[in-house]
């Protein structure tokens, strides 16, 4: 039996929770701060209140982050990795309670919450391994008896701004890399999901205290965007890693880049498509579209929004999709057998309705779904719409809801052009058994996204690879591969061990 009170008690989340953590001082007081509601989208009830951090709280947090970084940067990287490893262990030990908090914050089903946490834990262990491999290359010097190499040094303070849909994993992707790279982290989560941030921070505090490394991870939950902007504008913050909408991403980029030398890394809106060609296994294609389109209630940046379908198989695929969609059980995360939850809030429902109305007004046909469900909480039916055209505004924008638009094509080149014909460039998929079509899709003439998937859905990144996308998605990369490099400062070193200088013969000392 799910017991929300015991989940909240486990992380000491009371009626009014603290809106941040600053090293030395501890959890911010709740008095004298404006409290905002933490609402569970699964039943639209207030779970707790959070005392929003103030501008003065921010000043204390940043001062401590700058100070702590000065000692943290000299801690050997593998030791830094051990701190992150310990947080991973604590997340694993507390996975059921953490999953419960994510469910209360987002309404996601418990298996989805566990899956997110698995991603965060994997990220901790990946970062631990990477902490021994932050290596640069050796170059061949053109000079006699000189050695040249590249080294990677800590960057400073990193601000992590995360979205509501993956309240733990996005922090993990960014904060764990930041920490092993010798940086301190200020986390500004979405105020829609403050409880997950508080719970994760509690585990980070426990690990930091065990290691005598208080101050590596700080938490900052302002109730007001103007206070949040202080973090983005602060020249003491060397990198802002932002996950969220393209609109806010633009703003972050322009504020950060108004001072040269500061960095930003953006993971903004996606608009993923899956191409289904005439050689595809259509049952597999239907499952992949449904899973990527309706899974996590369509609230992933990688969610499939468009299915680009060969004309010859459209009718058959629509029938299979109807059968598939009919089996998607939507409901409260405590109900057995539920595979997707609600949208995050009322505004998200309005956005869902508006997108469907736009498509229908232009001639789209709702083949399945299209309505809000008549129950408490922000539930909608997973939806797919046929007869759509690539240039429709609702298809050009990201619809952050479980809506898939079906478009048709005749040649593979046309399908790829439709895939690429949007402003976003996060993930792309192809369902095919044609070697030619798959290779073309993956070639320089192929899809223009940061992530490409063959015979699978567009969601569910594997942490070993780098994660992020092109164009208006923002170009940033987090998670695996060499994404850690963004969190470090590169230095080209040259050492003269010849005992001579070029002016030896001209200047006598
Ligand atoms: C996001 O949706 O903003 O690969 C990030 C995936 C998830 C996405 C998380 N890791 O679908």
XYZ file of N, CA and C in Angstrom, residues 233-492:
780
model
N 22.430 35.050 -14.043
C 23.175 36.276 -14.346
C 24.491 36.386 -13.566
N 24.695 35.534 -12.586
C 25.836 35.689 -11.678
C 27.153 35.298 -12.369
N 28.083 36.230 -12.460
C 29.347 35.935 -13.155
C 30.237 34.981 -12.347
N 29.872 34.723 -11.098
C 30.633 33.720 -10.316
C 30.229 32.301 -10.694
N 29.148 32.169 -11.452
C 28.707 30.841 -11.902
C 29.288 30.629 -13.304
N 30.158 29.625 -13.433
C 30.922 29.471 -14.670
C 30.163 28.757 -15.773
N 29.225 27.896 -15.397
C 28.444 27.158 -16.395
C 27.006 27.048 -15.914
N 26.079 27.342 -16.805
C 24.667 27.066 -16.517
C 24.266 25.914 -17.425
N 23.835 24.817 -16.826
C 23.318 23.702 -17.613
C 21.809 23.700 -17.438
N 21.127 23.983 -18.533
C 19.683 24.210 -18.466
C 18.925 23.133 -19.231
N 17.894 22.568 -18.624
C 16.966 21.664 -19.306
C 15.577 22.273 -19.202
N 14.925 22.499 -20.330
C 13.581 23.082 -20.312
C 13.179 23.538 -21.701
N 12.259 24.480 -21.764
C 11.718 24.866 -23.074
C 12.706 25.747 -23.849
N 12.538 25.764 -25.168
C 13.396 26.581 -26.022
C 13.248 28.063 -25.675
N 12.036 28.494 -25.345
C 11.810 29.902 -25.007
C 12.681 30.342 -23.838
N 12.668 29.566 -22.764
C 13.480 29.928 -21.595
C 14.968 29.719 -21.919
N 15.260 28.701 -22.719
C 16.646 28.441 -23.122
C 17.270 29.644 -23.827
N 16.494 30.282 -24.708
C 16.960 31.487 -25.402
C 17.366 32.557 -24.397
N 16.519 32.716 -23.398
C 16.749 33.746 -22.381
C 18.033 33.432 -21.588
N 18.158 32.168 -21.195
C 19.347 31.744 -20.449
C 20.592 32.019 -21.284
N 20.549 31.626 -22.572
C 21.715 31.794 -23.444
C 22.087 33.269 -23.570
N 21.077 34.133 -23.724
C 21.434 35.530 -23.941
C 21.966 36.169 -22.659
N 21.441 35.788 -21.517
C 21.974 36.364 -20.264
C 23.402 35.868 -20.027
N 23.618 34.562 -20.174
C 24.951 34.009 -19.874
C 25.981 34.558 -20.850
N 25.621 34.630 -22.150
C 26.635 35.025 -23.127
C 26.874 36.531 -23.161
N 26.121 37.292 -22.358
C 26.418 38.725 -22.312
C 27.747 38.980 -21.584
N 28.255 37.970 -20.883
C 29.611 38.065 -20.311
C 30.444 36.985 -20.982
N 31.506 37.364 -21.669
C 32.311 36.343 -22.340
C 33.033 35.472 -21.312
N 33.241 34.213 -21.686
C 33.983 33.319 -20.793
C 33.086 32.452 -19.938
N 31.824 32.823 -19.849
C 30.899 31.955 -19.126
C 30.313 30.963 -20.138
N 29.876 29.852 -19.650
C 29.342 28.835 -20.566
C 27.892 28.538 -20.267
N 27.181 28.121 -21.303
C 25.861 27.556 -21.081
C 25.744 26.270 -21.870
N 24.926 25.414 -21.375
C 24.669 24.141 -22.041
C 23.170 23.941 -22.005
N 22.577 23.792 -23.180
C 21.119 23.762 -23.238
C 20.599 22.421 -23.727
N 19.533 21.966 -23.067
C 18.816 20.784 -23.540
C 17.354 21.217 -23.569
N 16.952 21.754 -24.730
C 15.620 22.374 -24.832
C 14.661 21.474 -25.613
N 13.630 22.097 -26.130
C 12.529 21.356 -26.748
C 12.974 20.356 -27.820
N 12.281 19.247 -27.859
C 12.461 18.273 -28.929
C 11.201 18.241 -29.783
N 11.223 17.447 -30.814
C 10.028 17.263 -31.652
C 10.274 15.986 -32.450
N 10.496 14.903 -31.711
C 11.025 13.692 -32.329
C 10.030 13.026 -33.272
N 10.584 12.418 -34.302
C 9.765 11.681 -35.272
C 10.269 10.254 -35.384
N 9.354 9.368 -35.786
C 9.744 7.997 -36.129
C 9.297 7.757 -37.563
N 10.244 7.433 -38.423
C 9.913 7.092 -39.811
C 9.560 5.601 -39.838
N 8.442 5.268 -40.468
C 8.075 3.854 -40.620
C 8.033 3.576 -42.115
N 8.979 2.781 -42.588
C 9.007 2.554 -44.040
C 8.213 1.297 -44.416
N 8.152 1.023 -45.710
C 7.310 -0.071 -46.202
C 7.881 -1.445 -45.889
N 9.128 -1.503 -45.382
C 9.728 -2.802 -45.048
C 9.657 -3.083 -43.544
N 9.096 -2.168 -42.775
C 9.152 -2.266 -41.303
C 8.280 -3.395 -40.773
N 8.655 -3.896 -39.601
C 7.790 -4.794 -38.827
C 6.743 -3.882 -38.172
N 5.522 -3.906 -38.673
C 4.534 -2.903 -38.259
C 4.065 -3.068 -36.822
N 4.081 -4.298 -36.323
C 3.678 -4.478 -34.911
C 4.717 -3.818 -33.994
N 5.978 -4.052 -34.336
C 7.049 -3.420 -33.562
C 6.945 -1.899 -33.683
N 6.650 -1.415 -34.876
C 6.546 0.033 -35.098
C 5.411 0.615 -34.256
N 4.280 -0.073 -34.211
C 3.131 0.434 -33.441
C 3.480 0.511 -31.956
N 4.159 -0.526 -31.459
C 4.548 -0.512 -30.041
C 5.534 0.628 -29.760
N 6.479 0.818 -30.679
C 7.498 1.866 -30.466
C 6.851 3.250 -30.482
N 5.921 3.471 -31.392
C 5.261 4.785 -31.468
C 4.437 5.024 -30.204
N 3.687 4.006 -29.794
C 2.839 4.170 -28.610
C 3.691 4.387 -27.366
N 4.749 3.598 -27.241
C 5.601 3.719 -26.058
C 6.288 5.082 -25.994
N 6.799 5.540 -27.134
C 7.497 6.834 -27.140
C 6.538 8.017 -27.162
N 5.337 7.800 -27.668
C 4.382 8.904 -27.786
C 3.523 9.083 -26.548
N 3.144 7.967 -25.931
C 2.230 8.044 -24.778
C 2.922 7.711 -23.465
N 4.090 7.046 -23.519
C 4.844 6.748 -22.301
C 5.235 8.050 -21.615
N 5.301 8.014 -20.276
C 5.563 9.232 -19.483
C 4.592 10.344 -19.911
N 3.420 9.918 -20.388
C 2.346 10.849 -20.792
C 2.863 11.892 -21.793
N 3.786 11.450 -22.646
C 4.293 12.355 -23.691
C 5.079 13.527 -23.156
N 5.516 13.425 -21.896
C 6.199 14.574 -21.278
C 7.711 14.353 -21.181
N 8.267 13.753 -22.208
C 9.728 13.686 -22.289
C 10.148 14.570 -23.442
N 11.320 15.157 -23.333
C 11.794 15.947 -24.479
C 12.060 15.020 -25.655
N 12.306 13.734 -25.365
C 12.557 12.774 -26.439
C 11.276 12.110 -26.955
N 10.130 12.413 -26.362
C 8.868 11.756 -26.760
C 8.636 11.877 -28.259
N 8.056 10.816 -28.851
C 7.742 10.863 -30.289
C 6.503 11.732 -30.482
N 6.630 12.718 -31.344
C 5.503 13.617 -31.648
C 4.962 13.346 -33.042
N 5.844 12.849 -33.920
C 5.450 12.682 -35.317
C 5.771 11.252 -35.770
N 4.837 10.634 -36.482
C 5.116 9.351 -37.136
C 5.063 9.630 -38.635
N 6.176 9.369 -39.312
C 6.279 9.667 -40.748
C 6.198 8.315 -41.456
N 5.048 8.084 -42.086
C 4.660 6.721 -42.460
C 4.569 6.577 -43.986
N 5.154 5.497 -44.511
C 5.037 5.266 -45.955
C 3.570 5.060 -46.319
N 3.139 5.741 -47.387
C 1.713 5.736 -47.783
C 1.136 4.330 -47.879
N 1.948 3.389 -48.388
C 1.434 2.045 -48.668
C 1.041 1.277 -47.398
N 1.579 1.657 -46.259
C 1.282 0.889 -45.035
C 0.496 1.719 -44.017
N 0.052 2.897 -44.398
C -0.600 3.797 -43.446
C -1.854 3.160 -42.815
N -2.729 2.616 -43.665
C -4.007 2.096 -43.148
C -3.765 0.960 -42.157
N -2.838 0.063 -42.518
C -2.556 -1.080 -41.638
C -1.957 -0.605 -40.306
N -1.053 0.381 -40.388
C -0.429 0.883 -39.155
C -1.463 1.569 -38.266
N -2.386 2.308 -38.858
C -3.418 2.984 -38.042
C -4.232 1.936 -37.272
N -4.584 0.844 -37.921
C -5.346 -0.210 -37.231
C -4.541 -0.796 -36.068
N -3.256 -1.051 -36.306
C -2.410 -1.603 -35.236
C -2.245 -0.595 -34.096
N -2.113 0.680 -34.450
C -1.977 1.711 -33.412
C -3.241 1.795 -32.559
N -4.397 1.669 -33.207
C -5.657 1.725 -32.435
C -5.692 0.586 -31.419
N -5.297 -0.606 -31.877
C -5.275 -1.765 -30.962
C -4.289 -1.539 -29.827
N -3.151 -0.957 -30.168
C -2.114 -0.710 -29.155
C -2.590 0.345 -28.153
N -3.084 1.459 -28.662
C -3.506 2.564 -27.785
C -4.640 2.135 -26.850
N -5.503 1.241 -27.348
C -6.632 0.798 -26.520
C -6.152 0.059 -25.274
N -4.918 -0.432 -25.309
C -4.403 -1.187 -24.157
C -3.601 -0.335 -23.170
N -3.484 0.967 -23.459
C -2.692 1.828 -22.564
C -3.574 2.257 -21.397
N -3.281 1.711 -20.230
C -4.102 2.076 -19.047
C -3.546 3.330 -18.384
N -4.413 4.331 -18.297
C -4.035 5.608 -17.684
C -4.657 5.643 -16.295
N -3.933 6.158 -15.328
C -4.555 6.285 -14.021
C -3.599 6.747 -12.947
N -4.084 6.662 -11.719
C -3.314 7.066 -10.540
C -2.212 6.036 -10.301
N -1.061 6.506 -9.870
C 0.082 5.587 -9.738
C -0.126 4.506 -8.685
N -1.160 4.634 -7.859
C -1.417 3.574 -6.871
C -2.307 2.467 -7.443
N -2.903 2.705 -8.620
C -3.788 1.684 -9.201
C -2.960 0.635 -9.931
N -3.269 -0.638 -9.723
C -2.473 -1.670 -10.397
C -2.666 -1.648 -11.920
N -1.609 -1.975 -12.626
C -1.704 -2.120 -14.078
C -1.654 -0.825 -14.860
N -1.571 0.293 -14.169
C -1.527 1.585 -14.868
C -0.157 1.763 -15.522
N -0.135 2.183 -16.782
C 1.181 2.358 -17.410
C 1.520 3.806 -17.735
N 0.566 4.716 -17.582
C 0.913 6.142 -17.729
C 0.020 6.968 -16.814
N 0.570 8.087 -16.357
C -0.124 8.926 -15.390
C -0.715 10.179 -16.020
N -0.861 11.219 -15.216
C -1.481 12.464 -15.694
C -0.472 13.407 -16.338
N -0.982 14.501 -16.883
C -0.121 15.632 -17.251
C 0.235 16.377 -15.962
N 1.162 17.315 -16.062
C 1.686 17.937 -14.839
C 0.698 18.912 -14.198
N -0.079 19.639 -15.008
C -0.993 20.632 -14.418
C -2.079 21.032 -15.422
N -2.910 21.966 -15.001
C -4.036 22.406 -15.821
C -3.535 23.084 -17.113
N -2.446 23.844 -17.001
C -1.905 24.528 -18.191
C -1.503 23.493 -19.250
N -1.001 22.352 -18.810
C -0.588 21.301 -19.752
C -1.813 20.708 -20.456
N -2.938 20.644 -19.746
C -4.174 20.151 -20.372
C -4.651 21.148 -21.430
N -4.573 22.431 -21.124
C -4.970 23.453 -22.102
C -4.106 23.356 -23.358
N -2.814 23.139 -23.145
C -1.854 23.011 -24.250
C -2.218 21.786 -25.121
N -2.583 20.690 -24.466
C -3.001 19.448 -25.160
C -4.242 19.715 -26.012
N -5.262 20.352 -25.394
C -6.498 20.645 -26.128
C -6.236 21.577 -27.310
N -5.414 22.599 -27.077
C -5.150 23.591 -28.135
C -4.462 22.929 -29.325
N -3.517 22.030 -29.049
C -2.782 21.370 -30.136
C -3.740 20.501 -30.963
N -4.609 19.780 -30.283
C -5.547 18.895 -30.992
C -6.532 19.741 -31.807
N -7.030 20.817 -31.204
C -7.981 21.681 -31.914
C -7.327 22.278 -33.162
N -6.063 22.675 -33.057
C -5.347 23.237 -34.227
C -5.266 22.192 -35.339
N -4.897 20.970 -34.975
C -4.739 19.922 -35.991
C -6.085 19.611 -36.643
N -7.135 19.542 -35.842
C -8.456 19.203 -36.380
C -8.955 20.330 -37.297
N -8.713 21.587 -36.890
C -9.167 22.725 -37.703
C -8.508 22.712 -39.082
N -7.292 22.161 -39.157
C -6.575 22.134 -40.442
C -6.880 20.869 -41.240
N -7.689 19.969 -40.696
C -8.078 18.773 -41.448
C -7.566 17.468 -40.873
N -6.919 17.504 -39.712
C -6.444 16.267 -39.082
C -7.613 15.458 -38.546
N -7.424 14.115 -38.501
C -8.492 13.249 -38.000
C -8.005 12.558 -36.720
N -8.742 12.795 -35.620
C -8.362 12.142 -34.357
C -8.742 10.666 -34.476
N -7.736 9.812 -34.547
C -7.997 8.372 -34.703
C -8.205 7.714 -33.342
N -7.592 8.310 -32.315
C -7.742 7.751 -30.964
C -7.543 8.878 -29.965
N -8.332 8.869 -28.898
C -8.154 9.817 -27.802
C -8.727 11.186 -28.103
N -8.048 12.216 -27.559
C -8.444 13.592 -27.851
C -9.159 14.308 -26.721
N -9.404 13.584 -25.608
C -10.209 14.222 -24.557
C -9.540 14.142 -23.179
N -9.932 15.091 -22.327
C -9.556 15.027 -20.913
C -10.371 13.905 -20.270
N -9.822 13.211 -19.300
C -10.572 12.148 -18.642
C -11.336 12.716 -17.444
N -12.514 12.190 -17.227
C -13.408 12.720 -16.209
C -13.062 12.132 -14.843
N -12.049 12.690 -14.224
C -11.657 12.250 -12.883
C -10.741 13.305 -12.279
N -10.521 13.243 -10.971
C -9.623 14.207 -10.321
C -8.215 14.020 -10.868
N -7.452 15.097 -10.895
C -6.097 15.017 -11.451
C -6.120 15.446 -12.909
N -4.940 15.528 -13.504
C -4.823 16.119 -14.853
C -4.646 15.033 -15.922
N -5.672 14.207 -16.052
C -5.567 13.049 -16.948
C -6.143 13.346 -18.330
N -5.418 12.909 -19.358
C -5.937 13.019 -20.729
C -5.762 11.678 -21.432
N -6.519 11.503 -22.500
C -6.370 10.268 -23.276
C -5.151 10.377 -24.188
N -4.351 9.304 -24.275
C -3.279 9.319 -25.268
C -3.916 9.389 -26.661
N -3.294 10.137 -27.537
C -3.974 10.531 -28.768
C -3.076 10.356 -29.984
N -3.663 9.902 -31.094
C -2.937 10.083 -32.363
C -3.884 10.565 -33.443
N -3.302 11.374 -34.327
C -4.085 12.126 -35.313
C -3.496 11.855 -36.699
N -4.347 11.430 -37.638
C -3.841 11.152 -38.997
C -4.139 12.336 -39.928
N -3.606 12.232 -41.145
C -3.898 13.240 -42.179
C -3.208 14.570 -41.950
N -2.096 14.555 -41.221
C -1.432 15.826 -40.899
C -0.427 16.222 -41.984
N -0.117 17.499 -42.011
C 0.844 18.027 -42.984
C 2.033 18.634 -42.239
N 3.244 18.448 -42.806
C 4.454 18.851 -42.083
C 4.522 20.323 -41.696
N 3.876 21.197 -42.488
C 4.059 22.634 -42.219
C 3.037 23.208 -41.229
N 2.143 22.409 -40.715
C 1.158 22.932 -39.756
C 1.875 23.457 -38.511
N 1.411 24.590 -37.983
C 2.074 25.151 -36.799
C 2.123 24.176 -35.621
N 1.067 23.385 -35.416
C 1.069 22.463 -34.263
C 2.119 21.364 -34.446
N 2.534 21.130 -35.680
C 3.547 20.103 -35.931
C 4.949 20.698 -35.874
N 5.040 21.957 -36.185
C 6.331 22.642 -36.110
C 6.736 22.927 -34.654
N 5.725 23.126 -33.791
C 6.012 23.372 -32.369
C 6.162 22.037 -31.645
N 6.706 22.094 -30.424
C 6.722 20.881 -29.606
C 5.398 20.802 -28.834
N 4.642 19.709 -29.048
C 3.417 19.499 -28.252
C 3.811 18.631 -27.063
N 3.915 19.240 -25.872
C 4.429 18.497 -24.711
C 3.283 17.751 -24.033
N 2.783 16.738 -24.714
C 1.601 15.979 -24.271
C 1.581 14.685 -25.089
N 0.742 13.704 -24.699
C 0.740 12.427 -25.430
C -0.041 12.497 -26.743
N 0.466 13.276 -27.684
C -0.186 13.429 -28.989
C 0.837 13.082 -30.073
N 0.475 12.134 -30.945
C 1.335 11.795 -32.092
C 0.597 12.170 -33.369
N 1.278 12.910 -34.240
C 0.720 13.311 -35.539
C 1.240 12.354 -36.614
N 0.324 11.819 -37.417
C 0.738 10.933 -38.515
C 0.851 11.726 -39.808
N 2.013 11.572 -40.465
C 2.249 12.219 -41.757
C 2.633 11.113 -42.732
N 2.342 11.285 -44.008
C 2.722 10.226 -44.944
C 3.770 10.739 -45.938
N 4.463 9.752 -46.558
C 5.499 10.101 -47.547
C 5.553 9.014 -48.607
N 6.258 9.345 -49.715
C 6.418 8.343 -50.777
C 7.853 7.870 -50.956
N 8.834 8.773 -50.816
C 10.233 8.327 -50.953
C 10.954 8.548 -49.627
N 11.999 7.759 -49.400
C 12.733 7.868 -48.136
C 13.366 9.264 -47.996
N 13.781 9.840 -49.118
C 14.370 11.196 -49.078
C 13.330 12.195 -48.557
N 12.088 12.006 -49.016
C 11.010 12.888 -48.559
C 10.788 12.702 -47.041
N 10.837 11.461 -46.588
C 10.626 11.184 -45.148
C 11.703 11.866 -44.318
N 12.933 11.790 -44.777
C 14.037 12.414 -44.027
C 13.874 13.935 -44.038
N 13.432 14.484 -45.181
C 13.220 15.942 -45.251
C 12.123 16.368 -44.264
N 11.073 15.554 -44.142
C 10.024 15.896 -43.156
C 10.598 15.813 -41.741
N 11.352 14.737 -41.473
C 11.980 14.600 -40.150
C 12.797 15.850 -39.796
N 13.576 16.325 -40.773
C 14.488 17.448 -40.521
C 13.811 18.811 -40.645
N 12.590 18.818 -41.136
C 11.928 20.085 -41.455
C 11.259 20.767 -40.282
N 11.862 20.650 -39.101
C 11.361 21.374 -37.922
C 12.558 22.079 -37.275
N 12.255 22.985 -36.356
C 13.335 23.772 -35.755
C 14.133 22.977 -34.726
N 13.538 21.883 -34.197
C 14.181 21.142 -33.113
C 14.990 19.966 -33.676
N 15.941 19.460 -32.885
C 16.773 18.357 -33.401
C 17.274 17.422 -32.321
N 16.360 16.913 -31.481
C 16.826 16.051 -30.383
C 16.990 14.589 -30.814
N 15.858 13.886 -31.047
C 15.965 12.453 -31.348
C 15.158 12.109 -32.594
N 15.647 11.123 -33.333
C 14.940 10.662 -34.532
C 14.979 9.146 -34.560
N 13.927 8.531 -35.097
C 13.899 7.077 -35.175
C 13.498 6.603 -36.566
N 13.915 5.383 -36.883
C 13.433 4.750 -38.124
C 13.061 3.307 -37.801
N 11.944 2.886 -38.359
C 11.514 1.496 -38.277
C 11.648 0.939 -39.691
N 12.542 -0.012 -39.864
C 12.839 -0.475 -41.217
C 13.640 -1.764 -41.167
N 13.567 -2.550 -42.253
C 14.510 -3.659 -42.409
C 15.349 -3.436 -43.662
N 15.223 -2.257 -44.249
C 15.993 -1.946 -45.452
C 17.345 -1.354 -45.055
N 18.400 -2.065 -45.399
C 19.745 -1.590 -45.066
C 19.984 -0.224 -45.695
N 19.523 -0.066 -46.926
C 19.727 1.211 -47.617
C 19.037 2.343 -46.861
N 17.776 2.151 -46.517
C 17.038 3.223 -45.838
C 17.650 3.561 -44.477
N 18.062 2.519 -43.755
C 18.646 2.754 -42.425
C 19.960 3.529 -42.565
N 20.797 3.078 -43.486
C 22.104 3.739 -43.636
C 21.940 5.171 -44.154
N 20.980 5.377 -45.047
C 20.752 6.745 -45.537
C 20.302 7.639 -44.379
N 19.410 7.115 -43.570
C 18.888 7.848 -42.404
C 20.022 8.230 -41.434
N 21.055 7.366 -41.359
C 22.165 7.615 -40.431
C 23.314 8.380 -41.071
N 23.221 8.643 -42.379
C 24.343 9.266 -43.095
C 24.293 10.788 -42.991
N 25.275 11.446 -43.598
C 25.303 12.921 -43.620
C 24.083 13.481 -44.345
N 23.509 12.707 -45.244
C 22.274 13.123 -45.924
C 21.029 12.740 -45.104
N 21.266 12.183 -43.939
C 20.158 11.617 -43.170
C 19.597 12.556 -42.125
N 19.193 12.013 -40.977
C 18.548 12.833 -39.937
C 19.564 13.794 -39.321
N 19.044 14.925 -38.819
C 19.937 15.990 -38.322
C 19.866 16.125 -36.796
N 19.572 15.023 -36.104
C 19.360 15.100 -34.657
C 20.592 14.662 -33.861
N 20.546 14.887 -32.541
C 21.650 14.490 -31.672
C 21.591 13.019 -31.283
N 20.422 12.407 -31.441
C 20.218 11.007 -31.046
C 19.462 10.320 -32.183
N 19.925 9.166 -32.620
C 19.232 8.440 -33.697
C 18.976 7.014 -33.239
N 17.769 6.530 -33.467
C 17.385 5.197 -32.980
C 16.856 4.369 -34.154
N 17.317 3.156 -34.257
C 16.882 2.267 -35.329
C 16.087 1.110 -34.716
N 14.869 0.940 -35.204
C 13.972 -0.120 -34.741
C 13.741 -0.093 -33.240
N 13.644 1.105 -32.712
C 13.235 1.299 -31.315
C 12.587 2.670 -31.205
N 12.034 2.948 -30.020
C 11.403 4.255 -29.827
C 12.441 5.352 -29.687
N 11.974 6.587 -29.567
C 12.918 7.714 -29.457
C 13.288 8.031 -28.011
N 12.556 7.458 -27.054
C 12.823 7.786 -25.642
C 13.760 6.748 -25.016
N 14.161 7.051 -23.784
C 14.922 6.060 -23.019
C 16.387 6.036 -23.368
N 17.052 7.169 -23.135
C 18.475 7.250 -23.456
C 19.272 6.314 -22.554
N 20.368 5.828 -23.093
C 21.300 4.969 -22.378
C 22.393 5.896 -21.848
N 22.648 5.921 -20.544
C 23.543 6.950 -19.996
C 24.971 6.888 -20.524
N 25.376 5.751 -21.079
C 26.739 5.643 -21.612
C 27.001 6.570 -22.782
N 25.937 6.913 -23.505
C 26.084 7.820 -24.652
C 25.892 9.262 -24.182
N 26.351 10.209 -24.989
C 26.071 11.604 -24.638
C 24.609 11.887 -24.966
N 24.017 12.818 -24.233
C 22.595 13.101 -24.385
C 22.389 14.569 -24.732
N 21.675 14.820 -25.834
C 21.358 16.200 -26.208
C 21.066 16.283 -27.694
N 20.735 17.479 -28.159
C 20.324 17.605 -29.553
C 20.773 18.885 -30.208
N 20.465 18.974 -31.490
C 20.924 20.076 -32.332
C 19.827 21.128 -32.531
N 20.168 22.147 -33.308
C 19.250 23.235 -33.666
C 18.640 23.854 -32.398
N 17.335 24.100 -32.409
C 16.757 24.788 -31.238
C 16.744 23.923 -29.979
N 17.083 22.665 -30.097
C 17.240 21.853 -28.885
C 18.436 22.383 -28.085
N 19.333 23.076 -28.741
C 20.324 23.857 -27.997
C 21.769 23.440 -28.123
N 22.025 22.198 -28.604
C 23.414 21.789 -28.862
C 24.178 21.250 -27.668
N 23.596 21.279 -26.470
C 24.317 20.796 -25.286
C 24.376 19.277 -25.234
N 25.306 18.756 -24.456
C 25.404 17.308 -24.234
C 25.703 17.041 -22.766
N 24.940 16.097 -22.193
C 25.243 15.659 -20.829
C 25.412 14.141 -20.851
N 25.459 13.543 -19.655
C 25.563 12.089 -19.461
C 26.924 11.559 -19.915
N 26.930 10.466 -20.723
C 28.172 9.732 -20.951
C 29.040 10.246 -22.082
N 29.826 9.299 -22.665
C 30.827 9.633 -23.678
C 31.740 10.732 -23.116
N 32.053 11.766 -23.909
C 32.959 12.807 -23.394
C 32.215 14.077 -22.994
N 30.932 13.924 -22.598
C 30.151 15.099 -22.179
C 30.801 15.800 -20.975
N 31.608 15.066 -20.198
C 32.272 15.675 -19.033
C 33.136 16.865 -19.420
N 33.600 16.904 -20.678
C 34.540 17.966 -21.072
C 33.946 19.363 -20.932
N 32.626 19.450 -21.099
C 31.973 20.754 -20.964
C 32.087 21.279 -19.528
N 32.306 20.362 -18.585
C 32.333 20.733 -17.176
C 33.760 21.013 -16.696
N 34.711 21.064 -17.649
C 36.108 21.298 -17.268
C 36.749 22.350 -18.161
N 37.870 22.832 -17.707
C 38.642 23.836 -18.439
C 39.846 23.126 -19.071
N 39.992 23.331 -20.381
C 41.065 22.666 -21.121
C 42.331 23.523 -21.068
N 43.455 22.883 -20.854
C 44.707 23.641 -20.851
C 45.770 22.896 -21.650
N 46.403 23.616 -22.580
C 47.517 23.048 -23.352
C 48.804 23.388 -22.617
